[in-house]
Short mmCIF file of C-alpha atoms in Angstrom, two decimals:
data_model
loop_
_atom_site.label_atom_id
_atom_site.label_comp_id
_atom_site.label_asym_id
_atom_site.label_seq_id
_atom_site.Cartn_x
_atom_site.Cartn_y
_atom_site.Cartn_z
CA UNK A 27 0.01 0.26 -0.31
CA UNK A 28 1.03 3.37 -0.78
CA UNK A 29 0.48 6.97 0.46
CA UNK A 30 -1.45 7.98 -2.86
CA UNK A 31 -4.19 5.70 -2.09
CA UNK A 32 -3.05 2.48 -4.11
CA UNK A 33 -2.02 -0.88 -3.56
CA UNK A 34 0.27 -2.02 -5.61
CA UNK A 35 1.38 -5.99 -6.36
CA UNK A 36 4.76 -7.34 -7.31
CA UNK A 37 5.83 -11.17 -8.38
CA UNK A 38 8.72 -12.61 -7.08
CA UNK A 39 11.18 -10.69 -9.03
CA UNK A 40 10.23 -7.70 -7.76
CA UNK A 41 8.54 -6.69 -11.07
CA UNK A 42 5.08 -4.94 -11.01
CA UNK A 43 2.36 -6.83 -11.85
CA UNK A 44 -0.41 -4.36 -10.94
CA UNK A 45 -2.32 -1.50 -8.82
CA UNK A 46 -5.78 -0.84 -7.59
CA UNK A 47 -6.64 2.58 -7.12
CA UNK A 48 -8.93 3.07 -3.16
CA UNK A 49 -10.90 6.18 -1.50
CA UNK A 50 -8.23 6.28 1.56
CA UNK A 51 -5.36 4.68 2.30
CA UNK A 52 -4.77 1.26 3.16
CA UNK A 53 -2.98 1.21 6.60
CA UNK A 54 -4.46 -2.49 7.71
CA UNK A 55 -2.09 -5.16 6.38
CA UNK A 56 -3.64 -7.12 3.16
CA UNK A 57 -4.24 -10.99 3.82
CA UNK A 58 -4.82 -13.30 1.80
CA UNK A 59 -8.64 -14.52 1.10
CA UNK A 60 -9.87 -17.75 -0.74
CA UNK A 61 -9.24 -18.83 -4.19
CA UNK A 62 -6.32 -16.61 -4.81
CA UNK A 63 -7.65 -13.40 -3.94
CA UNK A 64 -6.56 -11.10 -1.21
CA UNK A 65 -8.34 -8.58 1.47
CA UNK A 66 -7.79 -5.07 1.96
CA UNK A 67 -8.93 -2.63 4.14
CA UNK A 68 -8.97 1.12 3.57
CA UNK A 69 -8.68 3.55 6.08
CA UNK A 70 -12.63 5.00 5.09
CA UNK A 71 -14.09 1.59 5.99
CA UNK A 72 -13.77 0.44 2.34
CA UNK A 73 -13.50 -3.35 2.54
CA UNK A 74 -12.53 -4.90 -1.30
CA UNK A 75 -11.81 -8.31 -2.23
CA UNK A 76 -9.38 -8.21 -5.30
CA UNK A 77 -8.07 -11.09 -7.41
CA UNK A 78 -4.34 -11.34 -6.61
CA UNK A 79 -3.22 -12.13 -10.07
CA UNK A 80 -4.59 -8.84 -11.90
CA UNK A 81 -5.86 -6.82 -9.28
CA UNK A 82 -9.53 -6.70 -10.13
CA UNK A 83 -12.13 -6.34 -8.29
CA UNK A 84 -14.53 -8.86 -6.86
CA UNK A 85 -16.40 -7.12 -4.51
CA UNK A 86 -16.53 -4.05 -2.42
CA UNK A 87 -17.97 -3.29 0.60
CA UNK A 88 -18.32 0.17 2.76
CA UNK A 89 -18.75 -0.32 6.24
CA UNK A 90 -18.47 3.81 7.14
CA UNK A 91 -16.47 3.35 9.41
CA UNK A 92 -12.29 4.22 10.04
CA UNK A 93 -10.41 0.52 9.95
CA UNK A 94 -6.67 0.02 10.49
CA UNK A 95 -6.70 -3.20 11.67
CA UNK A 96 -5.78 -6.06 9.61
CA UNK A 97 -9.03 -8.21 9.23
CA UNK A 98 -9.11 -11.82 10.15
CA UNK A 99 -10.70 -14.66 7.25
CA UNK A 100 -12.35 -17.33 9.27
CA UNK A 101 -15.00 -19.95 7.80
CA UNK A 102 -15.88 -18.37 4.81
CA UNK A 103 -15.56 -14.55 6.30
CA UNK A 104 -13.79 -11.67 6.22
CA UNK A 105 -14.20 -10.06 9.45
CA UNK A 106 -13.17 -6.17 10.06
CA UNK A 107 -12.52 -4.29 13.43
CA UNK A 108 -13.55 -0.15 13.05
CA UNK A 109 -12.17 2.50 15.39
CA UNK A 110 -15.42 2.95 16.73
CA UNK A 111 -15.48 -0.64 18.68
CA UNK A 112 -17.70 -2.14 15.48
CA UNK A 113 -16.86 -5.55 14.32
CA UNK A 114 -18.22 -6.39 11.16
CA UNK A 115 -18.55 -10.08 9.39
CA UNK A 116 -18.52 -10.38 5.90
CA UNK A 117 -19.19 -12.97 3.55
CA UNK A 118 -16.22 -13.70 1.46
CA UNK A 119 -18.19 -14.95 -1.46
CA UNK A 120 -20.48 -11.82 -2.01
CA UNK A 121 -19.63 -9.01 0.06
CA UNK A 122 -22.95 -9.08 2.10
CA UNK A 123 -22.76 -8.18 5.79
CA UNK A 124 -23.88 -10.91 8.09
CA UNK A 125 -23.62 -9.61 11.88
CA UNK A 126 -22.18 -6.20 13.81
CA UNK A 127 -21.44 -6.01 17.05
CA UNK A 128 -20.20 -3.39 19.60
CA UNK A 129 -17.37 -3.66 21.75
CA UNK A 130 -13.70 -2.39 23.00
CA UNK A 131 -11.86 -0.93 19.87
CA UNK A 132 -9.48 -3.88 18.36
CA UNK A 133 -5.94 -3.52 17.78
CA UNK A 134 -5.80 -7.00 16.83
CA UNK A 135 -7.62 -9.95 15.38
CA UNK A 136 -7.21 -13.47 14.60
CA UNK A 137 -8.98 -16.53 12.83
CA UNK A 138 -9.14 -20.11 14.71
CA UNK A 139 -11.66 -22.78 12.67
CA UNK A 140 -14.84 -21.11 13.88
CA UNK A 141 -13.67 -18.72 16.66
CA UNK A 142 -12.24 -15.20 15.89
CA UNK A 143 -10.17 -13.85 18.57
CA UNK A 144 -9.85 -10.44 19.55
CA UNK A 145 -7.28 -8.33 21.66
CA UNK A 146 -8.81 -4.71 22.19
CA UNK A 147 -7.01 -1.71 23.46
CA UNK A 148 -7.81 -2.18 27.23
CA UNK A 149 -5.48 -5.51 26.95
CA UNK A 150 -8.72 -7.92 27.00
CA UNK A 151 -9.01 -10.89 24.92
CA UNK A 152 -12.63 -11.87 23.24
CA UNK A 153 -13.43 -14.83 21.97
CA UNK A 154 -16.40 -14.75 19.24
CA UNK A 155 -18.21 -17.55 17.69
CA UNK A 156 -17.19 -16.44 13.78
CA UNK A 157 -21.02 -17.73 12.64
CA UNK A 158 -22.74 -15.38 14.72
CA UNK A 159 -20.71 -13.02 16.75
CA UNK A 160 -21.67 -14.14 19.86
CA UNK A 161 -19.02 -13.70 22.96
CA UNK A 162 -17.60 -17.15 23.99
CA UNK A 163 -15.53 -16.07 26.74
CA UNK A 164 -13.28 -12.95 27.77
CA UNK A 165 -10.05 -12.65 29.83
CA UNK A 166 -8.16 -9.80 31.34
CA UNK A 167 -4.40 -9.80 30.49
CA UNK A 168 -2.04 -7.42 32.02
CA UNK A 169 -1.94 -4.99 29.12
CA UNK A 170 -1.73 -7.49 26.40
CA UNK A 171 -0.75 -5.27 23.19
CA UNK A 172 -0.02 -8.13 20.38
CA UNK A 173 -1.94 -11.22 19.56
CA UNK A 174 -1.02 -14.80 17.54
CA UNK A 175 -2.76 -17.66 16.81
CA UNK A 176 -0.69 -21.23 16.49
CA UNK A 177 -2.48 -24.41 16.43
CA UNK A 178 -5.74 -23.61 17.99
CA UNK A 179 -4.03 -21.81 20.93
CA UNK A 180 -4.17 -18.15 21.31
CA UNK A 181 -0.52 -16.19 22.32
CA UNK A 182 -0.60 -12.96 23.86
CA UNK A 183 2.38 -10.57 24.76
CA UNK A 184 1.75 -8.76 28.21
CA UNK A 185 3.70 -6.66 30.62
CA UNK A 186 4.29 -10.12 32.02
CA UNK A 187 5.76 -11.74 28.77
CA UNK A 188 3.84 -14.55 26.39
CA UNK A 189 0.67 -15.97 27.77
CA UNK A 190 -1.07 -18.82 26.32
CA UNK A 191 -4.40 -19.36 25.98
CA UNK A 192 -7.00 -22.43 24.62
CA UNK A 193 -9.95 -21.60 22.34
CA UNK A 194 -11.87 -22.74 25.31
CA UNK A 195 -10.45 -20.04 27.44
CA UNK A 196 -8.73 -22.12 29.29
CA UNK A 197 -5.37 -20.52 30.65
CA UNK A 198 -1.87 -22.21 29.47
CA UNK A 199 1.59 -21.82 29.73
CA UNK A 200 3.83 -18.77 30.31
CA UNK A 201 6.84 -16.98 29.33
CA UNK A 202 8.63 -14.35 31.28
CA UNK A 203 10.39 -11.85 29.25
CA UNK A 204 13.10 -9.47 30.76
CA UNK A 205 11.45 -5.90 30.68
CA UNK A 206 15.51 -4.87 28.61
CA UNK A 207 14.47 -7.25 25.89
CA UNK A 208 12.14 -5.10 24.72
CA UNK A 209 9.52 -7.47 22.92
CA UNK A 210 8.34 -5.33 19.48
CA UNK A 211 6.13 -7.59 17.81
CA UNK A 212 5.20 -11.34 17.81
CA UNK A 213 3.67 -13.04 14.39
CA UNK A 214 2.39 -16.46 14.28
CA UNK A 215 3.45 -18.89 11.83
CA UNK A 216 1.77 -21.72 11.77
CA UNK A 217 3.73 -24.19 13.94
CA UNK A 218 5.37 -21.24 16.12
CA UNK A 219 4.88 -17.94 18.22
CA UNK A 220 8.08 -15.89 16.79
CA UNK A 221 8.40 -13.07 19.16
CA UNK A 222 10.83 -9.74 18.21
CA UNK A 223 13.46 -8.03 20.40
CA UNK A 224 16.02 -5.66 18.42
CA UNK A 225 18.68 -8.27 18.38
CA UNK A 226 16.86 -11.48 18.00
CA UNK A 227 13.93 -13.26 16.21
CA UNK A 228 12.82 -16.64 18.88
CA UNK A 229 10.12 -19.13 17.87
CA UNK A 230 7.61 -20.64 20.62
CA UNK A 231 5.75 -23.97 19.85
CA UNK A 232 2.11 -24.24 20.68
CA UNK A 233 4.06 -26.21 24.10
CA UNK A 234 6.19 -22.71 25.00
CA UNK A 235 9.29 -24.04 24.39
CA UNK A 236 11.81 -22.19 22.12
CA UNK A 237 11.92 -23.79 18.67
CA UNK A 238 14.45 -21.79 17.34
CA UNK A 239 16.22 -18.65 18.20
CA UNK A 240 18.02 -16.59 15.50
CA UNK A 241 20.82 -13.68 16.41
CA UNK A 242 19.66 -10.63 13.50
CA UNK A 243 22.75 -9.66 11.41
CA UNK A 244 24.81 -6.76 12.68
CA UNK A 245 23.65 -3.77 11.46
CA UNK A 246 20.16 -5.14 10.65
CA UNK A 247 17.53 -2.98 12.43
CA UNK A 248 14.26 -4.97 12.33
CA UNK A 249 11.39 -3.18 11.26
CA UNK A 250 8.47 -2.15 14.63
CA UNK A 251 5.85 -2.72 11.75
CA UNK A 252 6.64 -5.58 9.50
CA UNK A 253 7.43 -9.42 10.24
CA UNK A 254 4.87 -11.80 8.29
CA UNK A 255 4.64 -15.84 8.01
CA UNK A 256 5.93 -17.48 4.64
CA UNK A 257 4.10 -19.81 2.89
CA UNK A 258 6.25 -22.74 4.48
CA UNK A 259 6.80 -21.72 7.88
CA UNK A 260 9.33 -19.19 7.47
CA UNK A 261 9.21 -15.88 8.86
CA UNK A 262 10.16 -12.53 6.77
CA UNK A 263 11.16 -10.12 8.54
CA UNK A 264 11.79 -6.03 7.17
CA UNK A 265 14.37 -3.81 7.95
CA UNK A 266 17.13 -1.51 6.99
CA UNK A 267 16.11 -1.18 3.60
CA UNK A 268 16.20 -5.17 3.43
CA UNK A 269 14.02 -8.06 4.20
CA UNK A 270 15.75 -11.15 6.29
CA UNK A 271 14.56 -14.45 5.99
CA UNK A 272 14.17 -16.70 8.86
CA UNK A 273 13.80 -20.63 8.89
#
């Protein structure tokens, strides 16, 4: 996404393939949909499903609310969180709105089977039933600010470190992280959750054990905003004008 309100796609050689214009900038990360599509949410609340091969719009739905949170794709639905605290489910096939609920404003969302995990700006973790939007359970945390889902386990980063929850809401393992470690971000990679500091990337498995720890190269300053999984379970980290592939 660019500051000129464009979404631009490149192939694996860095060649520009297509661009799509939006009415407002796209701040939320673009996520994969189904059948070779991607889902983009603009700041003005437009939700658009695009063909990943050519950028053509499959459908577009306007929610009329600001949104800067990455949408979640769950059980045939695109779920979008608005800055006003709304959470809206949209049918991925045709863009029709299915349900909308109100809650604390979401800072991160993640899907797992027919569940939707929502981390709110006050550090509360909420589990919703994706087909209906009904609340299944609510758990308080010590100021959690990041969320990832791995192997049907929700993991949050809070002032206590990393905490895990089952999809039934049971509290699991906890890993204490020294304050000086300064965790910037966590991201799920399918079978592990990655946590990023200024100097290292650590992969933690669903049981809470460190599966891999990598030291970032000297002079490489990781971006606080871009750490994303690859389709083969690796991790792509942006920083210092380059990308670092781990795993």
